[in-house]
Coordinates of C-alpha atoms in Angstrom, one line a residue:
Chain A
M17 CA -43.8 -106.3 -14.4
G18 CA -41.2 -105.9 -11.7
L19 CA -38.7 -104.6 -14.3
L20 CA -41.2 -102.1 -15.7
R21 CA -42.0 -100.7 -12.2
W22 CA -38.3 -100.5 -11.4
F23 CA -37.8 -98.6 -14.7
K24 CA -40.7 -96.3 -14.0
R25 CA -39.6 -95.4 -10.6
R26 CA -36.1 -94.5 -11.8
L27 CA -37.2 -92.8 -15.0
V28 CA -35.9 -89.4 -13.9
V29 CA -32.6 -90.8 -12.8
I30 CA -32.1 -92.7 -16.1
A31 CA -33.1 -89.7 -18.2
G32 CA -30.9 -87.4 -16.2
L33 CA -27.9 -89.8 -16.6
L34 CA -28.5 -90.1 -20.3
T35 CA -28.4 -86.3 -20.6
L36 CA -25.2 -86.3 -18.6
G37 CA -23.8 -88.9 -21.0
Y38 CA -24.8 -86.6 -23.9
L39 CA -22.9 -83.7 -22.3
L40 CA -19.8 -85.8 -21.6
L41 CA -19.7 -87.8 -24.9
P42 CA -17.6 -85.2 -26.8
N43 CA -15.2 -85.0 -23.9
I44 CA -14.7 -88.7 -24.0
V45 CA -14.2 -88.6 -27.7
V46 CA -11.7 -85.8 -27.4
T47 CA -9.8 -87.7 -24.7
V48 CA -9.7 -91.0 -26.8
F49 CA -8.7 -89.2 -29.9
S50 CA -5.8 -87.5 -28.1
F51 CA -4.1 -91.0 -28.3
N52 CA -4.8 -91.3 -32.0
N53 CA -2.1 -91.4 -34.7
P54 CA -4.0 -90.1 -37.7
K55 CA -2.8 -90.7 -41.2
G56 CA -4.2 -87.6 -42.9
R57 CA -4.5 -84.0 -41.9
F58 CA -7.7 -84.5 -39.9
N59 CA -8.1 -86.3 -36.7
Y60 CA -11.7 -87.5 -37.1
E61 CA -11.1 -91.2 -37.7
W62 CA -9.5 -93.7 -35.4
Q63 CA -6.3 -95.2 -36.8
Q64 CA -3.9 -96.4 -34.2
F65 CA -2.8 -95.9 -30.6
S66 CA 0.0 -93.4 -29.9
T67 CA 1.2 -91.2 -27.1
D68 CA 3.2 -88.9 -29.3
A69 CA 0.9 -85.9 -28.9
W70 CA 1.0 -86.2 -25.1
T71 CA 4.8 -86.3 -25.0
D72 CA 5.1 -83.4 -27.4
P73 CA 2.1 -81.1 -26.9
C74 CA 3.9 -78.0 -28.4
G75 CA 5.0 -79.9 -31.5
V76 CA 2.7 -78.0 -33.8
A77 CA 3.7 -74.5 -34.9
D78 CA 1.9 -71.6 -33.2
L79 CA -0.3 -73.9 -31.0
C80 CA 1.4 -73.2 -27.7
G81 CA 1.9 -69.5 -28.6
S82 CA -1.9 -69.1 -29.2
L83 CA -2.5 -71.0 -25.9
S84 CA -0.3 -68.7 -23.8
L85 CA -1.8 -65.7 -25.5
S86 CA -5.3 -66.9 -24.6
L87 CA -4.2 -67.5 -21.0
Q88 CA -2.7 -64.0 -20.8
I89 CA -5.8 -62.4 -22.2
A90 CA -8.1 -64.4 -20.0
A91 CA -6.0 -63.5 -16.9
W92 CA -6.1 -59.7 -17.6
A93 CA -9.8 -59.8 -18.7
T94 CA -10.6 -61.7 -15.4
L95 CA -8.7 -59.1 -13.4
G96 CA -10.4 -56.1 -15.2
A97 CA -13.9 -57.5 -15.2
T98 CA -13.7 -58.7 -11.6
V99 CA -12.5 -55.4 -10.2
L100 CA -15.0 -53.3 -12.3
G101 CA -17.8 -55.7 -11.8
T102 CA -17.4 -56.0 -8.0
M103 CA -17.5 -52.3 -7.7
I104 CA -20.7 -52.1 -9.7
A105 CA -22.3 -54.9 -7.7
F106 CA -21.5 -53.2 -4.4
A107 CA -22.9 -49.9 -5.6
L108 CA -26.1 -51.6 -6.8
V109 CA -26.8 -53.6 -3.7
R110 CA -25.6 -51.2 -1.0
Y111 CA -26.8 -47.8 -2.3
R112 CA -30.0 -46.3 -3.5
F113 CA -29.4 -43.8 -6.2
R114 CA -31.2 -42.3 -9.2
A115 CA -29.9 -44.1 -12.2
R116 CA -30.3 -47.5 -10.7
G117 CA -32.8 -48.8 -13.2
A118 CA -30.7 -47.6 -16.1
V119 CA -27.6 -49.2 -14.7
N120 CA -29.4 -52.5 -14.2
S121 CA -30.6 -52.5 -17.8
L122 CA -27.1 -51.6 -19.1
I123 CA -25.7 -54.6 -17.1
F124 CA -28.5 -56.9 -18.3
L125 CA -28.3 -56.0 -22.1
P126 CA -24.9 -57.6 -22.9
M127 CA -26.1 -60.9 -21.6
A128 CA -29.3 -60.7 -23.6
M129 CA -27.7 -59.9 -26.9
P130 CA -26.4 -62.4 -29.4
E131 CA -22.6 -62.4 -29.4
V132 CA -22.4 -61.8 -33.1
V133 CA -24.3 -58.5 -32.7
M134 CA -21.9 -57.2 -30.0
A135 CA -18.9 -58.5 -32.0
A136 CA -20.0 -56.8 -35.2
S137 CA -20.9 -53.5 -33.5
L138 CA -17.6 -53.4 -31.6
L139 CA -15.8 -54.0 -34.9
T140 CA -17.6 -51.0 -36.5
L141 CA -16.4 -48.8 -33.5
F142 CA -12.8 -50.0 -33.9
L143 CA -12.9 -49.5 -37.7
N144 CA -14.3 -46.0 -37.3
L145 CA -11.7 -45.1 -34.7
G146 CA -9.0 -46.6 -36.9
A147 CA -7.8 -48.8 -34.0
Q148 CA -5.2 -51.5 -34.6
L149 CA -6.9 -54.8 -34.1
G150 CA -5.0 -57.2 -31.9
F151 CA -4.2 -57.9 -28.2
W152 CA -5.7 -54.7 -26.9
T153 CA -9.0 -54.8 -28.9
I154 CA -9.5 -58.4 -27.8
L155 CA -8.8 -57.5 -24.1
I156 CA -11.3 -54.5 -24.3
A157 CA -14.0 -56.8 -25.8
H158 CA -13.5 -59.5 -23.3
I159 CA -13.6 -57.2 -20.3
M160 CA -16.8 -55.8 -21.8
F161 CA -18.7 -59.0 -22.1
C162 CA -17.4 -60.6 -18.9
L163 CA -18.4 -57.6 -16.8
S164 CA -22.1 -58.3 -16.6
F165 CA -21.6 -61.9 -15.6
V166 CA -19.3 -60.8 -12.7
V167 CA -21.8 -58.2 -11.5
T168 CA -24.6 -60.9 -11.5
A169 CA -22.4 -63.4 -9.5
V170 CA -21.1 -60.9 -6.9
K171 CA -24.5 -59.2 -6.6
A172 CA -26.2 -62.5 -5.6
R173 CA -23.6 -63.0 -2.8
V174 CA -23.6 -59.5 -1.5
M175 CA -27.4 -59.4 -1.4
S176 CA -27.6 -62.4 0.9
M177 CA -25.1 -60.9 3.3
D178 CA -26.3 -59.8 6.7
P179 CA -25.6 -56.1 7.0
R180 CA -25.6 -56.5 10.8
L181 CA -22.2 -58.1 10.6
E182 CA -20.7 -54.9 9.3
Q183 CA -22.6 -52.9 11.9
A184 CA -21.2 -55.2 14.5
A185 CA -17.7 -54.6 13.2
Q186 CA -18.3 -50.8 13.5
D187 CA -19.7 -51.2 17.0
L188 CA -16.3 -52.8 17.8
Y189 CA -14.7 -49.6 16.6
A190 CA -13.4 -50.9 13.2
G191 CA -12.9 -48.1 10.7
P192 CA -14.6 -48.2 7.3
V193 CA -11.4 -49.6 5.6
Q194 CA -10.9 -52.2 8.3
T195 CA -14.6 -53.2 8.2
F196 CA -14.3 -53.6 4.4
L197 CA -11.1 -55.6 4.4
R198 CA -11.8 -57.8 7.4
V199 CA -15.5 -58.3 7.3
T200 CA -17.1 -57.3 4.0
L201 CA -14.5 -58.7 1.6
P202 CA -14.1 -62.1 3.2
I203 CA -17.9 -62.6 3.2
A204 CA -18.2 -61.5 -0.4
A205 CA -15.2 -63.6 -1.5
P206 CA -17.0 -66.7 -2.7
G207 CA -19.2 -64.5 -5.0
I208 CA -16.2 -62.7 -6.3
A209 CA -14.3 -65.9 -6.9
A210 CA -17.3 -67.4 -8.7
G211 CA -17.5 -64.3 -10.9
A212 CA -13.8 -64.4 -11.6
L213 CA -13.9 -68.1 -12.5
L214 CA -16.8 -67.5 -14.9
A215 CA -15.0 -64.5 -16.5
F216 CA -11.9 -66.6 -17.0
A217 CA -13.8 -69.5 -18.6
L218 CA -15.8 -67.1 -20.8
S219 CA -12.8 -65.2 -21.9
F220 CA -10.6 -68.2 -22.5
D221 CA -13.3 -70.0 -24.6
D222 CA -14.7 -67.0 -26.5
F223 CA -14.6 -67.4 -30.2
I224 CA -17.2 -65.2 -31.8
I225 CA -16.3 -61.8 -30.4
T226 CA -12.6 -62.6 -30.8
N227 CA -13.1 -63.7 -34.4
F228 CA -14.4 -60.3 -35.2
N229 CA -12.0 -58.2 -33.2
A230 CA -8.7 -60.0 -33.3
G231 CA -7.3 -58.9 -36.7
S232 CA -4.5 -61.3 -37.5
T233 CA -3.9 -62.2 -33.8
V234 CA -4.5 -65.9 -33.1
T235 CA -5.9 -66.9 -29.8
F236 CA -6.4 -70.6 -28.9
P237 CA -10.0 -70.8 -30.1
M238 CA -9.0 -69.0 -33.3
F239 CA -6.2 -71.6 -33.8
V240 CA -8.8 -74.4 -33.4
W241 CA -11.1 -72.7 -35.8
G242 CA -8.4 -72.4 -38.4
S243 CA -7.3 -76.0 -37.9
A244 CA -10.8 -77.2 -38.6
Q245 CA -10.2 -75.9 -42.2
R246 CA -6.5 -76.7 -42.6
G247 CA -6.2 -79.9 -40.6
T248 CA -6.6 -80.7 -36.9
P249 CA -3.4 -81.7 -35.1
V250 CA -3.8 -84.3 -32.3
Q251 CA -2.2 -81.8 -29.9
I252 CA -5.5 -79.9 -29.9
N253 CA -7.2 -82.9 -28.3
V254 CA -4.3 -83.2 -25.8
I255 CA -4.9 -79.6 -24.6
G256 CA -8.7 -80.0 -24.6
T257 CA -8.3 -83.1 -22.4
A258 CA -5.8 -81.5 -20.1
M259 CA -8.0 -78.4 -19.6
F260 CA -11.0 -80.6 -18.7
L261 CA -8.9 -82.6 -16.1
V262 CA -7.4 -79.4 -14.6
A263 CA -10.8 -77.8 -14.3
V264 CA -12.2 -80.9 -12.5
L265 CA -9.2 -81.2 -10.2
F266 CA -9.4 -77.5 -9.3
V267 CA -13.1 -77.7 -8.4
L268 CA -12.6 -80.9 -6.5
A269 CA -9.7 -79.4 -4.5
G270 CA -11.7 -76.3 -3.8
M271 CA -14.6 -78.4 -2.5
V272 CA -12.3 -80.5 -0.3
I273 CA -10.8 -77.4 1.2
S274 CA -14.2 -75.8 1.9
N275 CA -15.5 -79.0 3.4
R276 CA -12.6 -79.3 5.7
R277 CA -13.0 -75.7 6.8
N278 CA -16.7 -76.2 7.5
R279 CA -15.9 -79.3 9.6
Q280 CA -13.3 -77.4 11.6
K281 CA -15.8 -74.7 12.3
A282 CA -18.4 -77.2 13.4
Chain B
M3 CA -9.1 -60.3 18.5
A4 CA -6.9 -57.4 19.8
T5 CA -9.6 -54.9 18.8
V6 CA -12.1 -56.4 21.2
T7 CA -9.8 -56.4 24.3
D8 CA -8.4 -52.9 23.5
A9 CA -11.8 -51.4 23.1
P10 CA -13.2 -49.3 26.0
P11 CA -16.1 -50.8 28.0
L12 CA -19.1 -51.0 25.8
A13 CA -21.8 -48.4 26.2
P14 CA -25.3 -49.9 26.1
T15 CA -25.9 -50.4 22.4
P16 CA -29.0 -48.7 21.0
A17 CA -31.6 -50.8 19.3
P18 CA -30.8 -51.2 15.6
K19 CA -33.7 -49.1 14.4
E20 CA -32.7 -46.1 16.4
R21 CA -29.2 -46.2 14.9
P22 CA -28.5 -42.9 13.1
P23 CA -27.8 -43.4 9.4
R24 CA -24.1 -44.0 8.8
K25 CA -22.4 -41.0 7.3
R26 CA -21.5 -41.9 3.7
G27 CA -20.5 -39.7 0.8
R28 CA -23.5 -39.2 -1.4
L29 CA -21.2 -39.6 -4.4
T30 CA -19.7 -43.0 -3.3
P31 CA -22.1 -45.1 -5.5
Y32 CA -21.2 -43.0 -8.5
W33 CA -17.5 -43.4 -8.0
L34 CA -18.0 -47.1 -7.6
L35 CA -20.0 -47.3 -10.8
L36 CA -18.1 -44.9 -13.0
P37 CA -15.2 -47.1 -14.4
G38 CA -17.4 -50.1 -15.2
I39 CA -20.3 -48.2 -16.6
L40 CA -18.0 -46.0 -18.6
W41 CA -16.5 -49.2 -20.1
L42 CA -20.0 -50.5 -21.0
V43 CA -21.1 -47.2 -22.5
V44 CA -17.9 -46.8 -24.6
F45 CA -17.5 -50.4 -25.7
F46 CA -21.1 -51.7 -25.7
A47 CA -23.6 -48.8 -26.1
L48 CA -21.6 -46.6 -28.3
P49 CA -20.7 -49.4 -30.8
M50 CA -24.5 -49.9 -31.2
V51 CA -24.8 -46.3 -32.3
Y52 CA -21.9 -46.7 -34.7
Q53 CA -23.5 -49.8 -36.1
A54 CA -26.8 -48.0 -36.5
S55 CA -25.1 -45.3 -38.5
T56 CA -23.2 -47.8 -40.6
S57 CA -26.4 -49.6 -41.5
V58 CA -27.8 -46.5 -43.3
Q59 CA -24.6 -45.6 -45.1
T60 CA -23.8 -46.1 -48.7
G61 CA -20.4 -46.1 -50.5
S62 CA -17.6 -48.5 -51.1
L63 CA -14.6 -49.7 -49.2
E64 CA -12.3 -47.7 -51.5
D65 CA -14.2 -44.4 -51.6
G66 CA -15.3 -44.5 -48.0
Y67 CA -18.9 -44.6 -46.6
Q68 CA -21.3 -41.7 -46.1
V69 CA -24.5 -41.6 -44.0
T70 CA -27.2 -41.2 -46.7
W71 CA -30.1 -42.6 -44.6
H72 CA -30.3 -45.4 -47.1
F73 CA -32.9 -47.5 -45.4
A74 CA -33.3 -49.7 -48.5
T75 CA -30.4 -51.7 -47.2
Y76 CA -32.8 -53.2 -44.6
W77 CA -35.3 -54.2 -47.2
D78 CA -32.6 -55.7 -49.4
A79 CA -31.2 -57.6 -46.4
V80 CA -34.6 -59.1 -45.5
A81 CA -35.4 -59.9 -49.2
D82 CA -32.1 -61.6 -49.7
Y83 CA -31.7 -63.4 -46.5
W84 CA -35.1 -64.2 -45.1
P85 CA -34.5 -68.0 -45.4
Q86 CA -31.4 -67.7 -43.1
F87 CA -33.5 -65.7 -40.6
L88 CA -36.3 -68.3 -40.6
R89 CA -33.7 -71.1 -40.3
S90 CA -32.0 -69.4 -37.4
I91 CA -35.2 -69.1 -35.5
A92 CA -36.3 -72.6 -36.4
Y93 CA -32.9 -74.2 -35.4
A94 CA -32.6 -72.1 -32.2
G95 CA -36.2 -72.8 -31.3
T96 CA -35.8 -76.6 -31.8
A97 CA -32.6 -76.6 -29.9
T98 CA -34.2 -74.7 -27.0
I99 CA -37.1 -77.2 -26.8
L100 CA -34.7 -80.1 -26.9
C101 CA -32.5 -78.5 -24.2
L102 CA -35.6 -78.1 -22.0
L103 CA -36.6 -81.7 -22.5
L104 CA -33.1 -83.1 -22.0
G105 CA -32.0 -80.6 -19.3
Y106 CA -35.0 -80.9 -17.0
P107 CA -34.5 -84.5 -15.9
L108 CA -30.8 -83.8 -15.2
A109 CA -31.5 -80.6 -13.3
Y110 CA -34.2 -82.5 -11.3
L111 CA -31.8 -85.3 -10.6
I112 CA -29.2 -83.0 -9.3
A113 CA -31.6 -81.0 -7.2
F114 CA -33.6 -83.9 -5.6
R115 CA -32.1 -87.3 -6.3
A116 CA -28.4 -87.0 -6.5
G117 CA -27.6 -87.0 -2.7
R118 CA -23.9 -87.1 -2.2
W119 CA -23.3 -87.3 -5.9
R120 CA -24.7 -83.8 -6.4
N121 CA -21.5 -81.9 -6.4
L122 CA -19.7 -84.4 -8.7
I123 CA -22.6 -84.2 -11.2
L124 CA -22.6 -80.4 -11.0
I125 CA -18.8 -80.4 -11.7
L126 CA -19.3 -82.6 -14.7
V127 CA -21.9 -80.2 -16.1
I128 CA -19.7 -77.2 -15.6
A129 CA -16.2 -78.6 -16.4
P130 CA -16.8 -79.0 -20.2
F131 CA -16.9 -75.2 -20.2
F132 CA -13.1 -75.3 -19.7
T133 CA -12.5 -77.5 -22.7
S134 CA -12.7 -75.2 -25.7
F135 CA -16.3 -75.5 -27.1
L136 CA -14.8 -75.6 -30.6
I137 CA -12.8 -78.7 -29.8
R138 CA -15.9 -80.4 -28.4
T139 CA -18.0 -79.3 -31.4
L140 CA -15.3 -80.8 -33.7
A141 CA -15.7 -84.1 -31.7
W142 CA -19.3 -84.3 -33.0
K143 CA -17.8 -84.7 -36.5
T144 CA -16.3 -87.9 -35.3
I145 CA -19.5 -89.0 -33.4
L146 CA -21.8 -88.3 -36.4
A147 CA -19.4 -89.5 -39.1
D148 CA -20.9 -91.3 -42.1
S149 CA -19.3 -94.6 -41.1
G150 CA -19.8 -94.0 -37.4
P151 CA -21.9 -95.9 -34.9
V152 CA -24.7 -93.2 -34.6
V153 CA -25.4 -93.2 -38.3
G154 CA -25.2 -97.0 -38.3
V155 CA -27.8 -97.4 -35.5
L156 CA -30.1 -94.8 -36.9
N157 CA -30.0 -96.5 -40.3
T158 CA -30.7 -99.9 -38.9
L159 CA -33.7 -98.5 -37.0
H160 CA -34.8 -96.8 -40.2
V161 CA -34.9 -93.5 -38.3
L162 CA -32.9 -91.8 -41.1
D163 CA -35.6 -92.6 -43.6
V164 CA -38.1 -90.7 -41.5
T165 CA -35.8 -87.7 -40.8
S166 CA -34.8 -87.6 -44.5
W167 CA -38.5 -87.4 -45.4
L168 CA -38.9 -84.6 -42.9
G169 CA -35.9 -82.8 -44.4
A170 CA -33.8 -83.0 -41.3
T171 CA -31.2 -85.3 -42.8
A172 CA -30.1 -86.2 -46.3
G173 CA -30.0 -89.8 -47.4
D174 CA -27.6 -91.9 -45.2
R175 CA -25.8 -88.8 -43.9
V176 CA -26.2 -86.9 -40.6
L177 CA -23.2 -84.6 -40.9
A178 CA -23.8 -81.5 -43.1
T179 CA -27.6 -81.7 -42.4
P180 CA -29.9 -79.7 -40.2
L181 CA -30.0 -82.5 -37.7
A182 CA -26.3 -82.2 -37.1
V183 CA -26.5 -78.5 -36.6
V184 CA -29.5 -78.7 -34.2
C185 CA -27.6 -81.5 -32.3
G186 CA -24.6 -79.3 -32.0
L187 CA -26.6 -76.3 -30.9
T188 CA -28.5 -78.4 -28.3
Y189 CA -25.3 -79.8 -27.0
N190 CA -23.5 -76.4 -26.8
F191 CA -26.2 -74.6 -25.0
L192 CA -27.5 -77.4 -22.7
P193 CA -25.5 -76.2 -19.6
F194 CA -27.1 -72.8 -20.0
M195 CA -30.5 -74.5 -19.5
I196 CA -29.5 -76.9 -16.8
L197 CA -27.9 -74.4 -14.4
P198 CA -30.9 -72.0 -14.1
L199 CA -33.3 -74.9 -13.9
Y200 CA -31.2 -76.5 -11.1
T201 CA -31.1 -73.1 -9.2
S202 CA -34.8 -72.7 -9.2
L203 CA -35.6 -76.4 -8.5
E204 CA -33.1 -76.4 -5.6
R205 CA -35.1 -73.5 -3.9
I206 CA -38.3 -75.6 -3.8
D207 CA -39.2 -76.7 -0.3
G208 CA -39.2 -80.5 -0.3
R209 CA -42.1 -80.5 2.2
L210 CA -44.4 -79.3 -0.6
H211 CA -43.8 -82.6 -2.4
E212 CA -44.7 -84.4 0.8
A213 CA -47.8 -82.3 1.2
A214 CA -48.9 -83.1 -2.4
G215 CA -48.3 -86.8 -1.6
D216 CA -50.3 -86.6 1.6
L217 CA -53.2 -85.1 -0.5
Y218 CA -53.1 -88.2 -2.7
A219 CA -51.4 -86.6 -5.7
R220 CA -49.7 -89.1 -7.9
P221 CA -46.0 -88.3 -8.7
F222 CA -46.9 -87.0 -12.1
T223 CA -49.6 -84.8 -10.7
T224 CA -47.2 -83.4 -8.1
F225 CA -44.8 -82.6 -10.9
R226 CA -47.5 -80.9 -13.0
K227 CA -49.2 -79.0 -10.2
V228 CA -46.3 -78.2 -7.8
T229 CA -42.8 -78.7 -9.1
F230 CA -43.1 -77.4 -12.6
P231 CA -45.0 -74.2 -11.8
L232 CA -42.5 -73.4 -9.1
S233 CA -39.6 -73.9 -11.5
M234 CA -41.0 -71.4 -14.0
P235 CA -38.3 -68.7 -13.3
G236 CA -35.7 -71.3 -14.2
V237 CA -37.5 -72.4 -17.3
V238 CA -37.9 -68.8 -18.5
S239 CA -34.3 -67.8 -17.9
G240 CA -33.0 -71.1 -19.2
T241 CA -34.9 -70.9 -22.4
L242 CA -33.7 -67.3 -22.9
L243 CA -30.1 -68.1 -22.1
T244 CA -30.4 -70.9 -24.7
F245 CA -32.4 -69.3 -27.4
I246 CA -30.6 -66.0 -27.7
P247 CA -27.1 -67.2 -28.1
A248 CA -28.2 -70.1 -30.3
S249 CA -30.0 -67.9 -32.8
G250 CA -26.9 -65.8 -33.3
D251 CA -24.5 -68.7 -33.4
Y252 CA -22.5 -69.5 -36.6
V253 CA -20.0 -72.0 -35.3
N254 CA -22.3 -75.1 -35.3
A255 CA -23.7 -74.3 -38.7
D256 CA -20.2 -73.8 -40.1
L257 CA -18.5 -76.9 -38.5
L258 CA -21.4 -79.4 -38.6
G259 CA -23.6 -78.1 -41.4
S260 CA -23.3 -77.2 -45.1
T261 CA -24.2 -74.3 -47.3
D262 CA -27.8 -75.4 -47.0
T263 CA -27.8 -74.9 -43.2
R264 CA -26.4 -71.4 -43.0
M265 CA -27.9 -69.2 -40.3
V266 CA -28.0 -65.4 -39.9
G267 CA -24.8 -65.5 -37.9
N268 CA -23.0 -67.1 -40.8
V269 CA -24.2 -64.4 -43.2
I270 CA -23.2 -61.6 -40.8
Q271 CA -19.8 -63.1 -40.3
T272 CA -19.2 -63.5 -44.1
Q273 CA -20.5 -60.0 -44.9
F274 CA -18.4 -58.4 -42.2
L275 CA -15.1 -60.4 -42.4
R276 CA -14.9 -61.7 -46.0
I277 CA -17.1 -59.6 -48.3
L278 CA -16.6 -56.4 -46.3
D279 CA -20.0 -55.1 -47.0
Y280 CA -20.4 -53.2 -43.8
P281 CA -23.8 -51.6 -44.3
T282 CA -25.5 -54.9 -45.1
A283 CA -23.8 -56.7 -42.3
A284 CA -24.8 -53.9 -39.8
A285 CA -28.4 -53.9 -41.1
L286 CA -28.6 -57.7 -40.7
S287 CA -27.3 -57.7 -37.2
F288 CA -29.8 -55.0 -36.3
I289 CA -32.6 -57.0 -37.7
L290 CA -31.5 -60.0 -35.7
M291 CA -31.3 -58.0 -32.6
A292 CA -34.7 -56.4 -33.1
G293 CA -36.2 -59.8 -33.9
I294 CA -34.8 -61.3 -30.8
L295 CA -35.9 -58.4 -28.6
A296 CA -39.4 -58.7 -29.9
I297 CA -39.5 -62.5 -29.3
V298 CA -38.0 -62.1 -25.9
T299 CA -40.4 -59.3 -24.8
L300 CA -43.4 -61.3 -26.0
Y301 CA -42.2 -64.4 -24.3
I302 CA -41.5 -62.7 -21.0
R303 CA -45.0 -61.1 -21.1
K304 CA -46.6 -64.4 -21.8
S305 CA -44.8 -66.3 -19.1
G306 CA -45.3 -63.5 -16.7
T307 CA -41.9 -63.6 -15.1
E308 CA -40.1 -60.3 -14.5
D309 CA -37.2 -61.2 -12.3
L310 CA -34.7 -62.6 -14.7
V311 CA -31.2 -64.0 -14.2

């Protein structure tokens, strides 16, 4: 009976950890199979241990090209969406104006729409305008769908800001620009950073909208999609593993820094 | 700190309420909104109009398309593809329910039980976002492979007999069956369920649990009467964030399924990018959008939560 009670008391923890396992299982498989040496075109079955792919990650034609293209697009899309989204978030939180309801719905709709619908409609626009599909159409699309997520992230942070801090700055004779740069922006920064990080991840990983609007341009997700038909090189697993590790390290580093800062303040 | 010392002696500050409204340009909010909103109007709203017009056009790729108000395209699309529509809703609905069942314990664990492990677990939930979801979906091919451990275990337990009888799997296979597609959908959209659930659970005051315990509520009663109702905003936004993208997804059905598991997304993608039948594709994506809007509106009314996201 002791075992049963122990199990019952920890049921939530066990179930939660099982879900975490389900979430991480593919990442573990991706990592393990990055050390595989497959015999055929596909890397779905374990054959033998090898570090070849890790020592030569760019050994497959077009792979690193598509990777650097995706990084560039993600960087520009993050910049565009973060600047535009932060401006909208400030306008929505700080001002009362007429079209507020309409603006809020316009921000909400792209998040409540299946990607394939946005992707298809954007393609009809580009086809009607006779636009050349490629880098620019991908960038336009990515800024469009990242924008709403940035607005939501920044809005949450700005809303919880104490407006008296800015009033205090102005009482101390700070001009509007000085107040913004030295008080408002630093306080809003975590929200802006969260929005930017989200935009980067969304843009870098986006497949559906890119699939419709890329023409013959190949981003990294498009390369992976193509390889699922033609044959998956092990290098894809290497890059997937590396991205996971980089993401974990980045977040861990960020947490260590903010912890240290909090401790210094205390 | 220079600004403080340089400032002239402070005049007695008026109470905050008496402070005159700061002078600000009336147009400032509009200048802040203009670029972003223009972007959304031109590249989000306007395309919807173009797509609406495309869906009622007739013609061919060679001779060009004309708006002829040919609404029959909609009827034909429904008549030809209703199985795919039903399948999309069934798969996305099942995946959403599974996400809720799987995601709730993990969100609960992070919010109340994780202690100092909280941040690490949160990172492990978010970090997979940075590994391409296509790579991770392909990994499921390995996990669910015919000769793999999952199929072996399910076979030994005779689970596959039951699921085959239900039509979720076919014989000794899991890959290329509805079960594989639903498994992929559940996996891919699970973080979208966990994060809103965690946010709303984290806001709950722990003293409410203690109060429920003081009033002799058993743990399950506390959950049913206190925790779950208070987490409703998270449940609503989580289910929406899972169901909407899942119903339009075509990646899971393509990579893990077969021709028998095609969803609306697959049809739209094929029509648009391979067959180049733009009117049908546009009509299909409008029907999908209208269907989802209807379901979402109904759901929000039923659950009575207005503040989303």
